């Protein structure tokens, strides 16, 4: 292991290194919590290293986004901080984390903290440092702002539990969509060590919310229940030690609750050969089994040379990442299932059109839909009709039959919807319901894409007559992850 440690580094220099090192972690947006300030406390939940997230009421809030350390005993092949890399290493102390957070907060630069880390010495040692930083922030500095903290896979449940009482949100990164991918690129990590803290956080939240009691997860009986609830668990992987510093966890006093803003995770896209169908199936299962608030997708960015990593002739697969976020939205808010969006025979999205259009083109037998009669859930499945416009259609048609002009005023994107709907039995134009024809028309409509994905030579518009192998898009892609 090559580690260059600088003994007398200023806190400013550490901030430069550890905020830059945190930039690859995207799992930091929040669905937020709604907590007001407390008497004698500072901050509430309502420059460099600052990222933005969204509160429960949709406000954009700023977070100081840093790593506790970029030292790491692990050697994940995709990660800049892997043990094998010769890079400048730095670590914050818990006191330094508190100083930075409070100074930035007082200057009004931030409203919260996002704390991740490499693995220093051991998962327990690292988690304890992070937990101590949060404890100090809450109990010594009375910081009441938003805190998102990573859980270190492999850390003792007592440490995860204690951290959960101080954090608003926690996340455990899945890293790679399948156990095979993890074995190839992150051999020091195991699926079990990642899923266990996820399950613990879910059960702890349920208990704190009064949904179901599992007992104290740090106690032997609580652990037993936790482990019994994990089908994948086996005895060899039982955590054996209670934190030597914390001892048995004492629940802190206060009004925060246990991980009140829920948990999230992140997957790297394009470092391993999984197709879109596998990825959204994993995401769907995580939402269902672990009650996650968000799954984040991070296009693989090449920072290391390694024969087991794919080459990146076209740069990170940002457009694919975008399509997965759109599909994720369909799973969470539009009632789609992964098995409806894709299948083993149609395993990847057509990257040139959005996933809802992609689904509709594969199910043309269900179209056109009469907007004056279809129920709300059928309306939601029509390309160009979102949640708000579907709600408005259902309300507005109680007064009179809707026309295409009315739909436009309501907010329906007609340039996409017109192929899939009728108003009072008529289509907007005579259109042939034929997959290739409509695909071609949809591709020719200029789509508003997030900044950085338009133009360039990453994704060229293809003719329908090109022999498109969408699997080829799987292999491009670097973004690394921290815990
Ligand atoms: S991904 Fe995390 S655990 Fe793996 S090498 Fe990087 S910092 Fe260490």
Tab-separated table of C-alpha atoms and ligand atoms in Angstrom:
chain	number	residue	atom	x	y	z
A	1	UNK	CA	0.000	0.000	0.000
A	2	UNK	CA	1.380	3.404	-0.931
A	3	UNK	CA	0.271	6.180	1.319
A	4	UNK	CA	1.727	9.663	1.360
A	5	UNK	CA	0.753	11.175	4.694
A	6	UNK	CA	1.428	14.810	5.408
A	7	UNK	CA	1.785	15.244	9.143
A	8	UNK	CA	1.397	18.997	9.515
A	9	UNK	CA	-1.201	19.901	6.979
A	10	UNK	CA	-3.360	22.969	7.526
A	11	UNK	CA	-7.096	22.529	7.878
A	12	UNK	CA	-7.475	24.625	4.705
A	13	UNK	CA	-5.256	22.220	2.750
A	14	UNK	CA	-7.151	19.229	4.150
A	15	UNK	CA	-10.394	20.861	3.101
A	16	UNK	CA	-9.095	21.253	-0.453
A	17	UNK	CA	-8.126	17.580	-0.631
A	18	UNK	CA	-11.094	16.066	1.169
A	19	UNK	CA	-13.808	18.157	-0.447
A	20	UNK	CA	-12.351	17.415	-3.878
A	21	UNK	CA	-12.206	13.703	-3.015
A	22	UNK	CA	-15.900	13.748	-2.028
A	23	UNK	CA	-17.103	15.009	-5.380
A	24	UNK	CA	-17.632	11.548	-6.856
A	25	UNK	CA	-20.302	10.646	-4.349
A	26	UNK	CA	-23.682	11.636	-5.721
A	27	UNK	CA	-25.890	10.056	-3.069
A	28	UNK	CA	-26.366	13.240	-1.100
A	29	UNK	CA	-29.642	14.770	-2.155
A	30	UNK	CA	-32.282	14.601	0.473
A	31	UNK	CA	-35.989	14.301	0.739
A	32	UNK	CA	-35.296	16.222	3.914
A	33	UNK	CA	-36.768	16.515	7.316
A	34	UNK	CA	-38.940	19.192	8.747
A	35	UNK	CA	-37.349	20.186	12.025
A	36	UNK	CA	-37.256	23.616	13.521
A	37	UNK	CA	-34.508	25.062	15.669
A	38	UNK	CA	-34.293	24.347	19.390
A	39	UNK	CA	-33.675	26.824	22.196
A	40	UNK	CA	-29.935	27.143	22.730
A	41	UNK	CA	-29.212	25.201	19.507
A	42	UNK	CA	-27.898	26.496	16.247
A	43	UNK	CA	-29.265	25.757	12.831
A	44	UNK	CA	-32.323	23.964	11.661
A	45	UNK	CA	-33.110	21.515	8.976
A	46	UNK	CA	-35.475	23.636	7.190
A	47	UNK	CA	-17.534	28.085	-1.276
A	48	UNK	CA	-15.583	24.913	-1.720
A	49	UNK	CA	-16.922	21.443	-1.004
A	50	UNK	CA	-20.492	22.652	-1.091
A	51	UNK	CA	-23.214	20.674	-2.798
A	52	UNK	CA	-26.923	21.243	-3.051
A	53	UNK	CA	-29.791	19.153	-1.925
A	54	UNK	CA	-33.542	19.580	-1.501
A	55	UNK	CA	-35.539	19.793	1.685
A	56	UNK	CA	-38.929	18.162	2.257
A	57	UNK	CA	-40.712	21.299	1.035
A	58	UNK	CA	-38.619	21.511	-2.142
A	59	UNK	CA	-36.174	24.227	-1.023
A	60	UNK	CA	-32.622	23.937	-2.270
A	61	UNK	CA	-30.184	23.756	0.638
A	62	UNK	CA	-26.377	23.752	0.669
A	63	UNK	CA	-24.246	21.103	2.320
A	64	UNK	CA	-20.570	21.015	3.187
A	65	UNK	CA	-19.555	17.815	1.373
A	66	UNK	CA	-16.346	16.262	2.645
A	67	UNK	CA	-14.578	13.009	3.426
A	68	UNK	CA	-13.394	12.285	6.948
A	69	UNK	CA	-10.310	10.813	5.289
A	70	UNK	CA	-9.129	9.811	1.829
A	71	UNK	CA	-6.837	7.178	3.311
A	72	UNK	CA	-8.166	3.714	2.672
A	73	UNK	CA	-7.136	0.176	3.460
A	74	UNK	CA	-9.373	-1.130	0.670
A	75	UNK	CA	-8.480	-1.290	-2.983
A	76	UNK	CA	-11.619	-0.779	-5.052
A	77	UNK	CA	-10.334	-0.696	-8.594
A	78	UNK	CA	-12.522	2.189	-9.786
A	79	UNK	CA	-11.665	4.535	-6.894
A	80	UNK	CA	-9.098	7.320	-6.821
A	81	UNK	CA	-8.493	6.680	-3.115
A	82	UNK	CA	-7.754	2.984	-3.505
A	83	UNK	CA	-4.865	1.787	-1.342
A	84	UNK	CA	-2.682	1.160	-4.407
A	85	UNK	CA	-2.716	4.785	-5.594
A	86	UNK	CA	0.071	7.244	-4.802
A	87	UNK	CA	-1.906	10.309	-3.887
A	88	UNK	CA	-1.664	12.889	-1.133
A	89	UNK	CA	-3.631	11.614	1.843
A	90	UNK	CA	-5.311	13.658	4.540
A	91	UNK	CA	-7.656	13.071	7.462
A	92	UNK	CA	-9.826	15.374	9.517
A	93	UNK	CA	-10.215	14.933	13.238
A	94	UNK	CA	-13.783	15.042	14.618
A	95	UNK	CA	-12.940	18.465	16.108
A	96	UNK	CA	-11.880	19.778	12.686
A	97	UNK	CA	-15.131	18.556	11.132
A	98	UNK	CA	-17.036	20.457	13.832
A	99	UNK	CA	-14.959	23.618	13.396
A	100	UNK	CA	-15.462	23.643	9.640
A	101	UNK	CA	-19.180	22.917	9.827
A	102	UNK	CA	-19.816	25.594	12.441
A	103	UNK	CA	-17.628	28.215	10.726
A	104	UNK	CA	-19.273	27.606	7.367
A	105	UNK	CA	-22.689	27.604	8.965
A	106	UNK	CA	-22.081	30.885	10.806
A	107	UNK	CA	-20.940	32.499	7.556
A	108	UNK	CA	-24.158	31.321	5.965
A	109	UNK	CA	-22.326	29.223	3.336
A	110	UNK	CA	-24.070	25.978	4.288
A	111	UNK	CA	-27.152	24.614	5.978
A	112	UNK	CA	-25.817	21.135	6.660
A	113	UNK	CA	-23.075	18.531	6.361
A	114	UNK	CA	-22.528	15.557	4.063
A	115	UNK	CA	-19.863	13.315	5.576
A	116	UNK	CA	-18.361	10.324	3.816
A	117	UNK	CA	-15.014	8.574	4.228
A	118	UNK	CA	-12.404	6.121	3.042
A	119	UNK	CA	-11.653	3.269	5.447
A	120	UNK	CA	-8.951	4.286	7.896
A	121	UNK	CA	-7.454	1.321	9.827
A	122	UNK	CA	-10.775	-0.592	9.982
A	123	UNK	CA	-14.488	-0.068	9.347
A	124	UNK	CA	-15.075	0.220	13.124
A	125	UNK	CA	-12.321	2.766	13.619
A	126	UNK	CA	-13.621	4.919	10.773
A	127	UNK	CA	-17.270	4.696	11.761
A	128	UNK	CA	-16.344	5.624	15.297
A	129	UNK	CA	-14.504	8.746	14.125
A	130	UNK	CA	-17.501	9.773	12.052
A	131	UNK	CA	-19.899	9.040	14.873
A	132	UNK	CA	-17.782	11.077	17.293
A	133	UNK	CA	-17.786	14.025	14.886
A	134	UNK	CA	-21.592	13.921	14.695
A	135	UNK	CA	-21.986	13.442	18.449
A	136	UNK	CA	-19.759	16.451	19.124
A	137	UNK	CA	-21.620	18.564	16.572
A	138	UNK	CA	-24.970	17.759	18.134
A	139	UNK	CA	-24.084	17.670	21.826
A	140	UNK	CA	-21.186	20.099	22.214
A	141	UNK	CA	-21.892	22.599	19.427
A	142	UNK	CA	-25.691	22.055	19.511
A	143	UNK	CA	-25.775	22.017	15.731
A	144	UNK	CA	-29.335	21.279	14.677
A	145	UNK	CA	-28.821	21.482	10.899
A	146	UNK	CA	-29.113	18.663	8.383
A	147	UNK	CA	-26.489	15.904	8.474
A	148	UNK	CA	-26.100	13.107	5.931
A	149	UNK	CA	-23.579	10.477	6.989
A	150	UNK	CA	-22.342	7.379	5.187
A	151	UNK	CA	-22.496	4.072	7.018
A	152	UNK	CA	-19.268	2.116	6.664
A	153	UNK	CA	-20.026	-1.465	5.583
A	154	UNK	CA	-18.545	-3.910	8.060
A	155	UNK	CA	-18.820	-1.510	11.017
A	156	UNK	CA	-20.342	-2.812	14.207
A	157	UNK	CA	-24.148	-2.374	14.489
A	158	UNK	CA	-23.702	-0.410	17.731
A	159	UNK	CA	-21.742	2.241	15.822
A	160	UNK	CA	-24.276	2.348	13.011
A	161	UNK	CA	-27.063	2.717	15.541
A	162	UNK	CA	-25.356	5.495	17.461
A	163	UNK	CA	-24.605	7.396	14.255
A	164	UNK	CA	-28.231	6.984	13.209
A	165	UNK	CA	-29.420	8.886	16.272
A	166	UNK	CA	-27.279	11.888	15.308
A	167	UNK	CA	-27.700	11.885	11.506
A	168	UNK	CA	-30.750	12.949	9.512
A	169	UNK	CA	-29.987	10.708	6.587
A	170	UNK	CA	-27.634	7.775	6.214
A	171	UNK	CA	-26.554	5.919	3.121
A	172	UNK	CA	-24.755	2.682	2.409
A	173	UNK	CA	-23.507	2.521	-1.144
A	174	UNK	CA	-24.293	-0.636	-3.045
A	175	UNK	CA	-21.392	0.387	-5.328
A	176	UNK	CA	-21.991	-2.119	-8.120
A	177	UNK	CA	-25.340	-3.567	-9.172
A	178	UNK	CA	-24.433	-7.234	-8.725
A	179	UNK	CA	-22.400	-9.380	-6.328
A	180	UNK	CA	-20.235	-10.460	-9.291
A	181	UNK	CA	-19.369	-6.852	-10.087
A	182	UNK	CA	-18.434	-6.261	-6.469
A	183	UNK	CA	-16.218	-9.360	-6.404
A	184	UNK	CA	-14.368	-8.209	-9.529
A	185	UNK	CA	-13.858	-4.550	-8.749
A	186	UNK	CA	-14.221	-4.182	-4.974
A	187	UNK	CA	-12.951	-7.486	-3.578
A	188	UNK	CA	-12.707	-6.193	0.022
A	189	UNK	CA	-16.408	-5.509	0.128
A	190	UNK	CA	-19.219	-8.003	0.241
A	191	UNK	CA	-22.876	-7.723	-0.603
A	192	UNK	CA	-23.755	-8.922	2.896
A	193	UNK	CA	-21.686	-6.221	4.591
A	194	UNK	CA	-23.528	-3.633	2.513
A	195	UNK	CA	-27.053	-4.995	2.919
A	196	UNK	CA	-26.741	-5.588	6.650
A	197	UNK	CA	-26.432	-1.915	7.713
A	198	UNK	CA	-29.136	-1.081	5.175
A	199	UNK	CA	-31.473	-3.555	6.857
A	200	UNK	CA	-30.440	-2.295	10.282
A	201	UNK	CA	-31.262	1.300	9.358
A	202	UNK	CA	-34.623	0.256	7.924
A	203	UNK	CA	-35.542	-1.724	11.047
A	204	UNK	CA	-34.270	1.025	13.334
A	205	UNK	CA	-36.419	3.584	11.509
A	206	UNK	CA	-39.464	1.354	11.712
A	207	UNK	CA	-38.917	0.947	15.408
A	208	UNK	CA	-38.358	4.663	15.989
A	209	UNK	CA	-41.506	5.422	14.012
A	210	UNK	CA	-43.425	2.935	16.151
A	211	UNK	CA	-44.156	0.682	13.176
A	212	UNK	CA	-42.608	-2.446	14.613
A	213	UNK	CA	-40.367	-3.221	17.530
A	214	UNK	CA	-37.181	-5.160	16.975
A	215	UNK	CA	-35.607	-4.292	20.299
A	216	UNK	CA	-32.271	-2.543	20.605
A	217	UNK	CA	-30.244	-3.444	17.558
A	218	UNK	CA	-27.029	-3.087	19.487
A	219	UNK	CA	-28.145	-5.644	22.077
A	220	UNK	CA	-27.586	-9.337	21.519
A	221	UNK	CA	-31.338	-10.005	21.175
A	222	UNK	CA	-31.795	-7.102	18.787
A	223	UNK	CA	-28.922	-8.330	16.658
A	224	UNK	CA	-30.408	-11.734	16.600
A	225	UNK	CA	-33.659	-10.343	15.254
A	226	UNK	CA	-31.798	-8.249	12.719
A	227	UNK	CA	-29.856	-11.216	11.484
A	228	UNK	CA	-32.890	-13.464	11.343
A	229	UNK	CA	-34.564	-10.902	9.126
A	230	UNK	CA	-31.727	-11.093	6.601
A	231	UNK	CA	-32.163	-14.173	4.490
A	232	UNK	CA	-28.660	-13.715	3.130
A	233	UNK	CA	-26.976	-13.672	6.504
A	234	UNK	CA	-25.033	-16.525	7.972
A	235	UNK	CA	-23.311	-17.060	11.292
A	236	UNK	CA	-19.749	-16.550	10.023
A	237	UNK	CA	-20.480	-12.939	9.270
A	238	UNK	CA	-21.958	-11.990	12.619
A	239	UNK	CA	-20.460	-8.781	13.935
A	240	UNK	CA	-18.716	-9.797	17.126
A	241	UNK	CA	-17.551	-6.704	18.916
A	242	UNK	CA	-19.324	-3.883	20.587
A	243	UNK	CA	-17.519	-0.626	19.931
A	244	UNK	CA	-14.615	-0.442	22.421
A	245	UNK	CA	-15.076	3.298	22.794
A	246	UNK	CA	-18.835	3.645	22.768
A	247	UNK	CA	-19.656	0.482	24.644
A	248	UNK	CA	-23.356	-0.242	24.600
A	249	UNK	CA	-25.236	2.406	22.717
A	250	UNK	CA	-27.159	4.931	24.756
A	251	UNK	CA	-29.891	6.609	22.812
A	252	UNK	CA	-29.161	10.371	22.798
A	253	UNK	CA	-31.834	12.709	24.016
A	254	UNK	CA	-33.366	15.227	21.600
A	255	UNK	CA	-36.088	15.529	19.042
A	256	UNK	CA	-34.302	14.105	16.041
A	257	UNK	CA	-35.422	10.503	15.880
A	258	UNK	CA	-33.482	7.709	14.188
A	259	UNK	CA	-32.333	8.611	10.636
A	260	UNK	CA	-35.495	10.742	10.225
A	261	UNK	CA	-34.792	11.636	6.577
A	262	UNK	CA	-34.372	7.966	5.641
A	263	UNK	CA	-31.601	6.224	3.755
A	264	UNK	CA	-30.275	6.199	0.212
A	265	UNK	CA	-27.702	4.313	-1.829
A	266	UNK	CA	-25.624	4.681	-4.963
A	267	UNK	CA	-24.645	2.389	-7.851
A	268	UNK	CA	-21.865	2.946	-10.361
A	269	UNK	CA	-23.119	2.621	-13.911
A	270	UNK	CA	-20.938	1.325	-16.704
A	271	UNK	CA	-17.946	-0.025	-14.756
A	272	UNK	CA	-19.372	-3.557	-14.963
A	273	UNK	CA	-21.409	-5.136	-17.766
A	274	UNK	CA	-24.893	-5.230	-16.190
A	275	UNK	CA	-27.685	-4.162	-18.530
A	276	UNK	CA	-30.370	-1.577	-17.716
A	277	UNK	CA	-32.899	-4.290	-16.911
A	278	UNK	CA	-30.625	-5.739	-14.206
A	279	UNK	CA	-29.943	-2.276	-12.786
A	280	UNK	CA	-33.574	-1.151	-12.498
A	281	UNK	CA	-34.589	-4.553	-11.128
A	282	UNK	CA	-31.984	-4.150	-8.364
A	283	UNK	CA	-33.219	-0.597	-7.698
A	284	UNK	CA	-36.839	-1.746	-7.500
A	285	UNK	CA	-35.898	-4.494	-5.074
A	286	UNK	CA	-33.971	-2.007	-2.884
A	287	UNK	CA	-36.978	0.319	-2.709
A	288	UNK	CA	-39.251	-2.573	-1.768
A	289	UNK	CA	-37.016	-4.460	0.658
A	290	UNK	CA	-35.179	-1.606	2.381
A	291	UNK	CA	-37.628	1.261	2.069
A	292	UNK	CA	-34.947	3.493	0.517
A	293	UNK	CA	-35.717	7.141	-0.147
A	294	UNK	CA	-33.490	7.268	-3.210
A	295	UNK	CA	-31.244	5.142	-5.369
A	296	UNK	CA	-28.571	7.246	-7.073
A	297	UNK	CA	-26.893	6.264	-10.317
A	298	UNK	CA	-23.361	7.461	-10.920
A	299	UNK	CA	-21.848	7.248	-14.401
A	300	UNK	CA	-18.486	5.535	-14.207
A	301	UNK	CA	-15.604	7.999	-14.546
A	302	UNK	CA	-12.214	6.562	-15.383
A	303	UNK	CA	-9.631	7.684	-12.822
A	304	UNK	CA	-7.481	4.540	-12.691
A	305	UNK	CA	-5.811	2.283	-15.227
A	306	UNK	CA	-6.645	-1.322	-14.540
A	307	UNK	CA	-7.145	-4.202	-16.910
A	308	UNK	CA	-10.408	-5.150	-15.207
A	309	UNK	CA	-11.894	-1.712	-15.882
A	310	UNK	CA	-13.607	-0.849	-19.165
A	311	UNK	CA	-12.038	1.739	-21.448
A	312	UNK	CA	-13.915	4.965	-21.995
A	313	UNK	CA	-13.687	6.073	-25.581
A	314	UNK	CA	-16.833	8.204	-25.288
A	315	UNK	CA	-16.366	9.462	-21.729
A	316	UNK	CA	-18.653	8.731	-18.772
A	317	UNK	CA	-22.070	7.306	-19.788
A	318	UNK	CA	-23.965	10.389	-18.643
A	319	UNK	CA	-26.931	9.954	-20.965
A	320	UNK	CA	-27.400	6.378	-19.792
A	321	UNK	CA	-27.247	7.629	-16.191
A	322	UNK	CA	-29.949	10.179	-17.095
A	323	UNK	CA	-32.202	7.493	-18.618
A	324	UNK	CA	-31.859	5.409	-15.458
A	325	UNK	CA	-32.911	8.384	-13.324
A	326	UNK	CA	-35.954	8.814	-15.577
A	327	UNK	CA	-36.798	5.109	-15.253
A	328	UNK	CA	-36.348	5.355	-11.477
A	329	UNK	CA	-38.882	8.185	-11.479
A	330	UNK	CA	-41.341	5.937	-13.341
A	331	UNK	CA	-40.881	3.237	-10.697
A	332	UNK	CA	-41.448	5.615	-7.811
A	333	UNK	CA	-44.163	7.944	-9.051
A	334	UNK	CA	-45.868	6.425	-12.101
A	335	UNK	CA	-46.692	2.929	-10.913
A	336	UNK	CA	-44.418	1.119	-13.386
A	337	UNK	CA	-42.626	-2.090	-12.518
A	338	UNK	CA	-39.114	-2.861	-13.735
A	339	UNK	CA	-40.433	-5.911	-15.593
A	340	UNK	CA	-42.805	-3.694	-17.584
A	341	UNK	CA	-40.137	-1.207	-18.633
A	342	UNK	CA	-37.587	-3.772	-19.816
A	343	UNK	CA	-37.178	-7.514	-20.092
A	344	UNK	CA	-34.536	-10.121	-20.749
A	345	UNK	CA	-35.306	-9.911	-24.455
A	346	UNK	CA	-35.341	-6.102	-24.457
A	347	UNK	CA	-32.739	-5.442	-21.723
A	348	UNK	CA	-31.622	-1.855	-22.487
A	349	UNK	CA	-33.331	1.468	-22.990
A	350	UNK	CA	-33.050	3.102	-26.378
A	351	UNK	CA	-30.729	5.831	-25.164
A	352	UNK	CA	-32.103	8.312	-27.686
A	353	UNK	CA	-35.619	8.436	-26.228
A	354	UNK	CA	-36.924	8.624	-22.680
A	355	UNK	CA	-37.926	5.381	-20.890
A	356	UNK	CA	-41.663	6.120	-20.955
A	357	UNK	CA	-41.588	6.551	-24.742
A	358	UNK	CA	-39.445	3.422	-24.897
A	359	UNK	CA	-42.116	1.509	-22.949
A	360	UNK	CA	-45.012	2.905	-25.023
A	361	UNK	CA	-43.276	1.917	-28.267
A	362	UNK	CA	-43.006	-1.640	-26.989
A	363	UNK	CA	-46.737	-1.667	-26.068
A	364	UNK	CA	-48.417	-0.007	-29.032
A	365	UNK	CA	-51.343	-2.397	-28.669
A	366	UNK	CA	-52.406	-0.278	-25.648
A	367	UNK	CA	-52.625	2.918	-27.730
A	368	UNK	CA	-54.145	5.287	-28.708
A	369	UNK	CA	-55.748	6.201	-25.383
A	370	UNK	CA	-58.868	8.379	-25.290
A	371	UNK	CA	-57.982	11.178	-22.850
A	372	UNK	CA	-61.605	12.012	-22.104
A	373	UNK	CA	-62.263	8.524	-20.777
A	374	UNK	CA	-59.023	6.908	-19.547
A	375	UNK	CA	-58.519	6.532	-15.803
A	376	UNK	CA	-55.789	8.456	-13.999
A	377	UNK	CA	-53.269	5.595	-13.986
A	378	UNK	CA	-53.668	4.974	-17.718
A	379	UNK	CA	-53.160	8.696	-18.374
A	380	UNK	CA	-49.922	8.559	-16.353
A	381	UNK	CA	-48.535	5.998	-18.798
A	382	UNK	CA	-48.918	8.219	-21.847
A	383	UNK	CA	-45.661	9.857	-23.013
A	384	UNK	CA	-45.893	13.637	-22.608
A	385	UNK	CA	-48.367	13.426	-19.701
A	386	UNK	CA	-46.932	13.880	-16.214
A	387	UNK	CA	-48.460	13.637	-12.745
A	388	UNK	CA	-49.709	17.247	-12.747
A	389	UNK	CA	-51.170	17.169	-16.252
A	390	UNK	CA	-52.898	13.820	-15.560
A	391	UNK	CA	-54.477	15.318	-12.433
A	392	UNK	CA	-55.553	18.407	-14.373
A	393	UNK	CA	-57.079	16.291	-17.167
A	394	UNK	CA	-59.164	14.275	-14.699
A	395	UNK	CA	-60.436	17.495	-13.107
A	396	UNK	CA	-60.962	19.553	-16.278
A	397	UNK	CA	-62.880	16.904	-18.237
A	398	UNK	CA	-65.609	16.886	-15.564
A	399	UNK	CA	-66.732	20.222	-17.033
A	400	UNK	CA	-66.376	19.471	-20.770
A	401	UNK	CA	-64.697	17.153	-23.244
A	402	UNK	CA	-61.086	18.177	-23.752
A	403	UNK	CA	-59.589	19.171	-27.113
A	404	UNK	CA	-55.933	19.145	-28.169
A	405	UNK	CA	-55.735	22.936	-27.554
A	406	UNK	CA	-56.983	22.344	-24.000
A	407	UNK	CA	-54.370	19.652	-23.406
A	408	UNK	CA	-51.602	22.024	-24.439
A	409	UNK	CA	-52.836	24.651	-21.961
A	410	UNK	CA	-53.000	22.000	-19.251
A	411	UNK	CA	-49.306	21.248	-19.758
A	412	UNK	CA	-49.374	18.080	-21.870
A	413	UNK	CA	-46.267	17.837	-24.098
A	414	UNK	CA	-48.135	17.280	-27.355
A	415	UNK	CA	-45.038	16.713	-29.470
A	416	UNK	CA	-44.649	13.434	-27.574
A	417	UNK	CA	-48.264	12.641	-26.632
A	418	UNK	CA	-49.830	13.131	-30.080
A	419	UNK	CA	-48.790	9.648	-31.259
A	420	UNK	CA	-50.522	7.970	-28.344
A	421	UNK	CA	-53.834	9.773	-27.725
A	422	UNK	CA	-57.220	10.639	-29.150
A	423	UNK	CA	-59.550	13.452	-28.138
A	424	UNK	CA	-63.208	12.525	-28.630
A	425	UNK	CA	-62.128	9.625	-30.822
A	426	UNK	CA	-59.791	11.578	-33.149
A	427	UNK	CA	-56.000	11.718	-33.335
A	428	UNK	CA	-54.358	15.110	-33.756
A	429	UNK	CA	-53.101	14.080	-37.221
A	430	UNK	CA	-53.644	10.862	-39.133
A	431	UNK	CA	-50.749	8.771	-37.794
A	432	UNK	CA	-49.690	5.257	-38.419
A	433	UNK	CA	-49.108	3.407	-35.145
A	434	UNK	CA	-45.886	1.793	-36.225
A	435	UNK	CA	-42.857	1.472	-33.936
A	436	UNK	CA	-40.086	2.519	-36.312
A	437	UNK	CA	-42.046	5.446	-37.684
A	438	UNK	CA	-42.921	6.866	-34.242
A	439	UNK	CA	-39.405	6.212	-32.890
A	440	UNK	CA	-37.979	8.215	-35.750
A	441	UNK	CA	-40.401	11.064	-35.124
A	442	UNK	CA	-39.677	11.101	-31.389
A	443	UNK	CA	-35.913	11.108	-31.918
A	444	UNK	CA	-36.227	14.095	-34.242
A	445	UNK	CA	-37.915	16.150	-31.481
A	446	UNK	CA	-35.274	18.155	-29.629
A	447	UNK	CA	-35.222	16.912	-26.065
A	448	UNK	CA	-34.220	19.126	-23.164
A	449	UNK	CA	-31.345	17.275	-21.532
A	450	UNK	CA	-29.415	18.152	-18.366
A	451	UNK	CA	-26.386	20.410	-18.809
A	452	UNK	CA	-23.397	18.619	-20.325
A	453	UNK	CA	-25.382	15.966	-22.189
A	454	UNK	CA	-26.389	18.018	-25.175
A	455	UNK	CA	-24.326	18.080	-28.325
A	456	UNK	CA	-20.761	16.840	-28.120
A	457	UNK	CA	-19.749	13.564	-29.595
A	458	UNK	CA	-20.836	11.260	-26.785
A	459	UNK	CA	-24.131	10.255	-28.278
A	460	UNK	CA	-24.798	10.862	-31.906
A	461	UNK	CA	-28.272	10.693	-33.307
A	462	UNK	CA	-28.647	7.461	-35.187
A	463	UNK	CA	-30.792	6.649	-38.120
A	464	UNK	CA	-33.329	3.923	-37.596
A	465	UNK	CA	-31.586	2.070	-40.353
A	466	UNK	CA	-28.313	1.931	-38.478
A	467	UNK	CA	-27.583	-1.388	-36.881
A	468	UNK	CA	-27.819	-0.237	-33.268
A	469	UNK	CA	-26.339	-2.420	-30.587
A	470	UNK	CA	-27.449	-0.776	-27.389
A	471	UNK	CA	-25.354	-3.165	-25.346
A	472	UNK	CA	-22.333	-1.266	-26.598
A	473	UNK	CA	-23.383	1.673	-24.424
A	474	UNK	CA	-22.896	-0.433	-21.326
A	475	UNK	CA	-19.183	-0.522	-21.531
A	476	UNK	CA	-18.349	3.111	-21.592
A	477	UNK	CA	-18.205	5.000	-18.666
A	478	UNK	CA	-15.669	6.746	-14.429
A	479	UNK	CA	-17.172	7.836	-11.362
A	480	UNK	CA	-15.949	6.297	-8.170
A	481	UNK	CA	-17.734	6.002	-4.950
A	482	UNK	CA	-16.942	6.341	-1.364
A	483	UNK	CA	-18.739	4.621	1.368
B	1	LIG	S1	-14.594	3.124	-2.775
B	1	LIG	FE1	-14.461	3.564	-0.559
B	1	LIG	S2	-13.686	1.641	0.343
B	1	LIG	FE2	-13.286	1.506	-1.871
B	1	LIG	S3	-11.165	2.258	-2.120
B	1	LIG	FE3	-12.556	4.008	-2.420
B	1	LIG	S4	-12.703	4.994	-0.428
B	1	LIG	FE4	-11.880	2.915	-0.099
